[in-house]
Amino acid sequence: MMQPAKSNRLEFDFRTLSQDLRRVAKDIPLNWGRVQNNDYDNQLQEVCNIFDIMTLNELDNHIANFDSDHRNYYRRRWYMLNCARCDEYLFACNDGVERNPERKDKEWDIIINQQYKFDIKGTVIPKDFRKNWTAAMDDPSEMVAFYYEKQSHGVRFDMQNRLFIVHHSQVDSRREILLRCAWQTKAVVYREFIENVSDIKFTTYKGCTAALIFLIETERGKLQYKISGLNTELQSVKNY
C-alpha cells in the first residue's frame, strides 16, 4: 500500500489518531484518581514509552499487570497526551504557527508569529468554580492560579506560558471527555485565536502569560466558545 507523501504525513497521522480518540472516549476514566505525578509516570516508563503508544489497545497490553488504579491513570494520561497532540496539529495548520520540534521540551508546544510561545493544556473548569462558571470565565485569574498551582506535580510542574483549552458541559460532566474530540469546532476556534492573537488581553500569573479558550456545551450537541480577553460573551459555532 502506498504511504502518504511526506507533506501529507502529519495530516494522515492526525486523521487516524483523532478518529481513534473519539472512538475510545467512552472508555476513558472521567477523573485521574490522583494528581498527575512522577511516581506513576516513572513506573510506566519501565514497561513502555507512552509517547510511542498510538492506540489504546496497545497501551492496555502494556499495562495489563498493573492494578486498576494505575490502569485508569495511564489510560487517562494517554488520552490527554494524544488529545493535546491533535490540538497542537490544529493550531499548526494556521499560517504563522510552528510546533516545537523537540517533543520532550516542556517549555512550549507552539510558537505564534515567532513571538507567542505556549504550552498547551487541555483541562476542565475546576469543581470549586463550576457553580459560578460564567463569572469564572469573565475573570479567570483565580482559575488560572488554580491551574498553575494544583493541577500537576513533579517534572511537569514548572512555570511557562500556557494556553488552556477549557472543556465544560452543562448537559453532563461525563461528556467533557468527548468535547476534547470536537475537532471541527476546535479548528474554527483555534483559527480565530491565531488571527486575533495580537488583540487578546492575556492573563498573567507569576510572570507567565496565560491564554484561555473555553469550549462550552450549553445544550446537547451545541458547542459555544469564548476566547478570554477577546470575546465578551459566548460565541456560537456549528454543531459538532
mmCIF file of C-alpha atoms in Angstrom:
data_model
loop_
_atom_site.group_PDB
_atom_site.id
_atom_site.type_symbol
_atom_site.label_atom_id
_atom_site.label_comp_id
_atom_site.label_asym_id
_atom_site.label_seq_id
_atom_site.Cartn_x
_atom_site.Cartn_y
_atom_site.Cartn_z
ATOM 1 C CA MET A 1 0.000 0.000 0.000
ATOM 2 C CA MET A 2 1.403 3.392 -0.950
ATOM 3 C CA GLN A 3 2.265 5.584 2.054
ATOM 4 C CA PRO A 4 1.135 9.225 2.138
ATOM 5 C CA ALA A 5 3.631 11.740 0.812
ATOM 6 C CA LYS A 6 5.790 13.306 3.496
ATOM 7 C CA SER A 7 3.959 16.624 3.164
ATOM 8 C CA ASN A 8 0.696 14.840 3.990
ATOM 9 C CA ARG A 9 2.046 12.585 6.730
ATOM 10 C CA LEU A 10 1.059 14.822 9.632
ATOM 11 C CA GLU A 11 -2.477 15.141 8.299
ATOM 12 C CA PHE A 12 -2.653 11.380 7.817
ATOM 13 C CA ASP A 13 -1.496 10.769 11.413
ATOM 14 C CA PHE A 14 -3.941 13.349 12.756
ATOM 15 C CA ARG A 15 -6.928 11.886 10.943
ATOM 16 C CA THR A 16 -6.081 8.378 12.138
ATOM 17 C CA LEU A 17 -5.394 9.368 15.733
ATOM 18 C CA SER A 18 -8.254 11.868 16.097
ATOM 19 C CA GLN A 19 -10.795 9.327 14.875
ATOM 20 C CA ASP A 20 -9.481 6.694 17.287
ATOM 21 C CA LEU A 21 -9.601 9.122 20.211
ATOM 22 C CA ARG A 22 -13.241 9.895 19.510
ATOM 23 C CA ARG A 23 -13.998 6.183 19.214
ATOM 24 C CA VAL A 24 -12.479 5.276 22.588
ATOM 25 C CA ALA A 25 -13.632 8.383 24.521
ATOM 26 C CA LYS A 26 -16.344 6.380 26.304
ATOM 27 C CA ASP A 27 -13.671 4.025 27.689
ATOM 28 C CA ILE A 28 -11.542 6.746 29.307
ATOM 29 C CA PRO A 29 -11.874 7.390 33.073
ATOM 30 C CA LEU A 30 -13.509 10.715 33.870
ATOM 31 C CA ASN A 31 -11.069 11.502 36.679
ATOM 32 C CA TRP A 32 -7.368 10.976 37.273
ATOM 33 C CA GLY A 33 -7.937 9.389 40.658
ATOM 34 C CA ARG A 34 -4.844 11.269 41.785
ATOM 35 C CA VAL A 35 -2.866 14.326 40.694
ATOM 36 C CA GLN A 36 -0.568 13.727 37.744
ATOM 37 C CA ASN A 37 2.724 12.636 39.274
ATOM 38 C CA ASN A 38 6.248 11.372 38.666
ATOM 39 C CA ASP A 39 5.818 8.157 40.634
ATOM 40 C CA TYR A 40 3.166 6.632 38.375
ATOM 41 C CA ASP A 41 4.788 8.029 35.236
ATOM 42 C CA ASN A 42 8.170 6.522 36.145
ATOM 43 C CA GLN A 43 6.603 3.126 36.803
ATOM 44 C CA LEU A 44 5.077 3.167 33.329
ATOM 45 C CA GLN A 45 8.430 4.074 31.774
ATOM 46 C CA GLU A 46 9.772 0.747 32.985
ATOM 47 C CA VAL A 47 7.419 -1.110 30.636
ATOM 48 C CA CYS A 48 6.860 1.298 27.727
ATOM 49 C CA ASN A 49 7.250 4.829 26.417
ATOM 50 C CA ILE A 50 3.761 6.347 26.468
ATOM 51 C CA PHE A 51 4.792 8.842 23.764
ATOM 52 C CA ASP A 52 5.238 5.956 21.314
ATOM 53 C CA ILE A 53 1.900 4.250 22.015
ATOM 54 C CA MET A 54 -0.509 5.029 19.170
ATOM 55 C CA THR A 55 -3.646 3.097 20.195
ATOM 56 C CA LEU A 56 -5.488 2.404 23.431
ATOM 57 C CA ASN A 57 -5.386 -1.334 22.725
ATOM 58 C CA GLU A 58 -1.603 -1.204 22.531
ATOM 59 C CA LEU A 59 -1.435 0.666 25.833
ATOM 60 C CA ASP A 60 -3.749 -1.846 27.514
ATOM 61 C CA ASN A 61 -1.404 -4.669 26.509
ATOM 62 C CA HIS A 62 1.488 -2.936 28.249
ATOM 63 C CA ILE A 63 -0.358 -2.072 31.474
ATOM 64 C CA ALA A 64 -2.279 -5.327 31.965
ATOM 65 C CA ASN A 65 -0.253 -6.267 35.059
ATOM 66 C CA PHE A 66 -0.879 -3.019 36.924
ATOM 67 C CA ASP A 67 -3.735 -2.621 39.419
ATOM 68 C CA SER A 68 -6.935 -0.835 38.385
ATOM 69 C CA ASP A 69 -5.851 2.482 39.934
ATOM 70 C CA HIS A 70 -2.701 2.539 37.816
ATOM 71 C CA ARG A 71 -4.517 1.368 34.665
ATOM 72 C CA ASN A 72 -7.147 4.110 34.951
ATOM 73 C CA TYR A 73 -4.439 6.708 35.469
ATOM 74 C CA TYR A 74 -2.432 5.522 32.433
ATOM 75 C CA ARG A 75 -5.456 5.329 30.140
ATOM 76 C CA ARG A 76 -6.413 8.888 31.004
ATOM 77 C CA ARG A 77 -2.770 10.023 30.708
ATOM 78 C CA TRP A 78 -2.509 8.512 27.227
ATOM 79 C CA TYR A 79 -5.815 10.005 26.098
ATOM 80 C CA MET A 80 -4.964 13.506 27.310
ATOM 81 C CA LEU A 81 -1.495 13.348 25.798
ATOM 82 C CA ASN A 82 -2.836 12.471 22.381
ATOM 83 C CA CYS A 83 -5.707 14.966 22.502
ATOM 84 C CA ALA A 84 -3.003 17.574 23.147
ATOM 85 C CA ARG A 85 -1.098 16.326 20.102
ATOM 86 C CA CYS A 86 -4.194 16.774 17.982
ATOM 87 C CA ASP A 87 -4.770 20.250 19.413
ATOM 88 C CA GLU A 88 -1.169 21.178 18.535
ATOM 89 C CA TYR A 89 -1.692 19.932 14.995
ATOM 90 C CA LEU A 90 -4.852 22.022 14.543
ATOM 91 C CA PHE A 91 -3.045 25.135 15.744
ATOM 92 C CA ALA A 92 -0.105 24.407 13.449
ATOM 93 C CA CYS A 93 -2.403 24.213 10.414
ATOM 94 C CA ASN A 94 -2.609 28.010 10.596
ATOM 95 C CA ASP A 95 -0.128 30.387 8.987
ATOM 96 C CA GLY A 96 2.460 31.742 11.380
ATOM 97 C CA VAL A 97 2.296 28.797 13.799
ATOM 98 C CA GLU A 98 5.161 26.361 14.399
ATOM 99 C CA ARG A 99 5.240 23.279 16.609
ATOM 100 C CA ASN A 100 8.218 22.626 18.847
ATOM 101 C CA PRO A 101 10.393 20.063 17.031
ATOM 102 C CA GLU A 102 11.684 18.823 20.413
ATOM 103 C CA ARG A 103 8.836 16.674 21.654
ATOM 104 C CA LYS A 104 10.256 16.348 25.184
ATOM 105 C CA ASP A 105 10.753 20.103 25.597
ATOM 106 C CA LYS A 106 8.119 21.215 28.139
ATOM 107 C CA GLU A 107 8.778 24.941 27.742
ATOM 108 C CA TRP A 108 6.485 25.334 24.735
ATOM 109 C CA ASP A 109 4.373 23.357 22.265
ATOM 110 C CA ILE A 110 3.647 26.066 19.684
ATOM 111 C CA ILE A 111 5.006 29.483 18.787
ATOM 112 C CA ILE A 112 2.795 32.027 17.023
ATOM 113 C CA ASN A 113 4.292 34.641 14.710
ATOM 114 C CA GLN A 114 7.722 33.952 16.225
ATOM 115 C CA GLN A 115 6.530 35.809 19.311
ATOM 116 C CA TYR A 116 3.941 33.990 21.424
ATOM 117 C CA LYS A 117 5.126 30.700 22.921
ATOM 118 C CA PHE A 118 2.588 28.487 24.667
ATOM 119 C CA ASP A 119 2.488 25.118 26.359
ATOM 120 C CA ILE A 120 -0.991 23.745 25.510
ATOM 121 C CA LYS A 121 -3.041 22.284 28.362
ATOM 122 C CA GLY A 122 -6.412 20.606 27.862
ATOM 123 C CA THR A 123 -8.464 20.902 31.047
ATOM 124 C CA VAL A 124 -11.916 21.481 32.577
ATOM 125 C CA ILE A 125 -13.471 24.074 34.867
ATOM 126 C CA PRO A 126 -12.431 23.003 38.399
ATOM 127 C CA LYS A 127 -15.230 21.850 40.684
ATOM 128 C CA ASP A 128 -14.900 24.845 43.005
ATOM 129 C CA PHE A 129 -15.636 27.190 40.086
ATOM 130 C CA ARG A 130 -18.484 25.330 38.398
ATOM 131 C CA LYS A 131 -21.346 26.821 40.383
ATOM 132 C CA ASN A 132 -20.433 30.283 39.074
ATOM 133 C CA TRP A 133 -18.694 29.221 35.879
ATOM 134 C CA THR A 134 -19.824 32.292 33.920
ATOM 135 C CA ALA A 135 -18.214 34.590 36.492
ATOM 136 C CA ALA A 136 -15.061 32.461 36.368
ATOM 137 C CA MET A 137 -14.952 32.924 32.595
ATOM 138 C CA ASP A 138 -15.413 36.678 32.895
ATOM 139 C CA ASP A 139 -12.493 36.928 35.342
ATOM 140 C CA PRO A 140 -10.363 33.777 35.065
ATOM 141 C CA SER A 141 -7.498 34.983 37.279
ATOM 142 C CA GLU A 142 -8.339 32.721 40.245
ATOM 143 C CA MET A 143 -8.887 29.755 37.953
ATOM 144 C CA VAL A 144 -5.524 30.359 36.273
ATOM 145 C CA ALA A 145 -3.835 30.355 39.696
ATOM 146 C CA PHE A 146 -5.536 27.019 40.418
ATOM 147 C CA TYR A 147 -4.305 25.539 37.140
ATOM 148 C CA TYR A 148 -0.711 26.522 37.810
ATOM 149 C CA GLU A 149 -0.642 25.503 41.465
ATOM 150 C CA LYS A 150 -2.919 22.474 41.770
ATOM 151 C CA GLN A 151 -3.096 20.518 38.520
ATOM 152 C CA SER A 152 0.163 18.583 38.493
ATOM 153 C CA HIS A 153 3.289 17.781 40.474
ATOM 154 C CA GLY A 154 6.723 16.503 39.506
ATOM 155 C CA VAL A 155 8.683 17.140 36.328
ATOM 156 C CA ARG A 156 5.638 18.614 34.608
ATOM 157 C CA PHE A 157 5.113 21.149 37.385
ATOM 158 C CA ASP A 158 7.071 24.104 36.127
ATOM 159 C CA MET A 159 6.304 27.649 35.114
ATOM 160 C CA GLN A 160 5.829 28.610 31.481
ATOM 161 C CA ASN A 161 3.341 30.413 29.272
ATOM 162 C CA ARG A 162 0.275 28.232 28.933
ATOM 163 C CA LEU A 163 -2.730 28.083 26.642
ATOM 164 C CA PHE A 164 -5.578 26.389 28.499
ATOM 165 C CA ILE A 165 -8.263 24.683 26.401
ATOM 166 C CA VAL A 166 -11.126 24.511 28.916
ATOM 167 C CA HIS A 167 -13.881 21.950 28.230
ATOM 168 C CA HIS A 168 -17.203 22.210 30.067
ATOM 169 C CA SER A 169 -20.597 20.582 29.525
ATOM 170 C CA GLN A 170 -23.783 21.990 31.012
ATOM 171 C CA VAL A 171 -25.531 18.812 29.876
ATOM 172 C CA ASP A 172 -23.466 16.180 31.683
ATOM 173 C CA SER A 173 -19.947 16.454 33.084
ATOM 174 C CA ARG A 174 -19.230 12.977 31.719
ATOM 175 C CA ARG A 175 -19.385 14.444 28.214
ATOM 176 C CA GLU A 176 -16.307 16.605 28.831
ATOM 177 C CA ILE A 177 -14.102 13.732 27.677
ATOM 178 C CA LEU A 178 -15.967 13.704 24.356
ATOM 179 C CA LEU A 179 -15.741 17.503 23.998
ATOM 180 C CA ARG A 180 -11.983 17.155 23.726
ATOM 181 C CA CYS A 181 -12.588 15.467 20.371
ATOM 182 C CA ALA A 182 -14.692 18.252 18.836
ATOM 183 C CA TRP A 183 -12.015 18.640 16.172
ATOM 184 C CA GLN A 184 -14.025 20.515 13.534
ATOM 185 C CA THR A 185 -15.218 23.097 16.037
ATOM 186 C CA LYS A 186 -11.766 23.400 17.547
ATOM 187 C CA ALA A 187 -10.212 24.060 14.134
ATOM 188 C CA VAL A 188 -12.517 27.065 13.643
ATOM 189 C CA VAL A 189 -11.938 28.454 17.150
ATOM 190 C CA TYR A 190 -8.166 27.970 17.034
ATOM 191 C CA ARG A 191 -8.045 29.819 13.716
ATOM 192 C CA GLU A 192 -9.862 32.769 15.300
ATOM 193 C CA PHE A 193 -7.399 32.735 18.199
ATOM 194 C CA ILE A 194 -4.398 32.806 15.853
ATOM 195 C CA GLU A 195 -5.808 35.501 13.593
ATOM 196 C CA ASN A 196 -6.507 37.785 16.573
ATOM 197 C CA VAL A 197 -3.628 36.864 18.883
ATOM 198 C CA SER A 198 -2.163 40.380 18.937
ATOM 199 C CA ASP A 199 -5.518 41.780 20.159
ATOM 200 C CA ILE A 200 -6.041 39.316 23.016
ATOM 201 C CA LYS A 201 -5.666 40.562 26.588
ATOM 202 C CA PHE A 202 -3.918 37.674 28.287
ATOM 203 C CA THR A 203 -3.941 36.782 31.979
ATOM 204 C CA THR A 204 -0.613 36.905 33.823
ATOM 205 C CA TYR A 205 0.454 34.744 36.755
ATOM 206 C CA LYS A 206 3.853 34.860 38.464
ATOM 207 C CA GLY A 207 5.487 36.304 35.370
ATOM 208 C CA CYS A 208 3.835 33.828 32.984
ATOM 209 C CA THR A 209 1.332 34.572 30.229
ATOM 210 C CA ALA A 210 -1.857 32.500 30.308
ATOM 211 C CA ALA A 211 -4.388 32.281 27.481
ATOM 212 C CA LEU A 212 -7.760 30.556 27.831
ATOM 213 C CA ILE A 213 -10.159 29.165 25.257
ATOM 214 C CA PHE A 214 -13.467 27.996 26.742
ATOM 215 C CA LEU A 215 -15.463 25.333 24.886
ATOM 216 C CA ILE A 216 -18.901 25.107 26.494
ATOM 217 C CA GLU A 217 -21.626 22.589 25.632
ATOM 218 C CA THR A 218 -24.744 24.602 26.503
ATOM 219 C CA GLU A 219 -27.181 22.057 25.047
ATOM 220 C CA ARG A 220 -26.590 18.516 23.869
ATOM 221 C CA GLY A 221 -24.718 18.825 20.582
ATOM 222 C CA LYS A 222 -24.478 22.622 20.804
ATOM 223 C CA LEU A 223 -20.971 23.888 21.467
ATOM 224 C CA GLN A 224 -20.187 27.532 22.118
ATOM 225 C CA TYR A 225 -16.861 29.153 22.820
ATOM 226 C CA LYS A 226 -15.183 32.141 24.369
ATOM 227 C CA ILE A 227 -11.606 33.291 23.854
ATOM 228 C CA SER A 228 -10.752 35.007 27.109
ATOM 229 C CA GLY A 229 -9.576 38.575 26.604
ATOM 230 C CA LEU A 230 -11.099 38.757 23.113
ATOM 231 C CA ASN A 231 -14.761 37.676 23.178
ATOM 232 C CA THR A 232 -17.060 39.437 25.617
ATOM 233 C CA GLU A 233 -19.612 36.607 25.591
ATOM 234 C CA LEU A 234 -20.095 33.084 24.325
ATOM 235 C CA GLN A 235 -19.896 32.714 20.559
ATOM 236 C CA SER A 236 -21.910 30.240 18.507
ATOM 237 C CA VAL A 237 -20.458 27.596 16.236
ATOM 238 C CA LYS A 238 -21.987 24.879 14.114
ATOM 239 C CA ASN A 239 -22.979 21.662 15.818
ATOM 240 C CA TYR A 240 -20.117 19.233 16.072
#
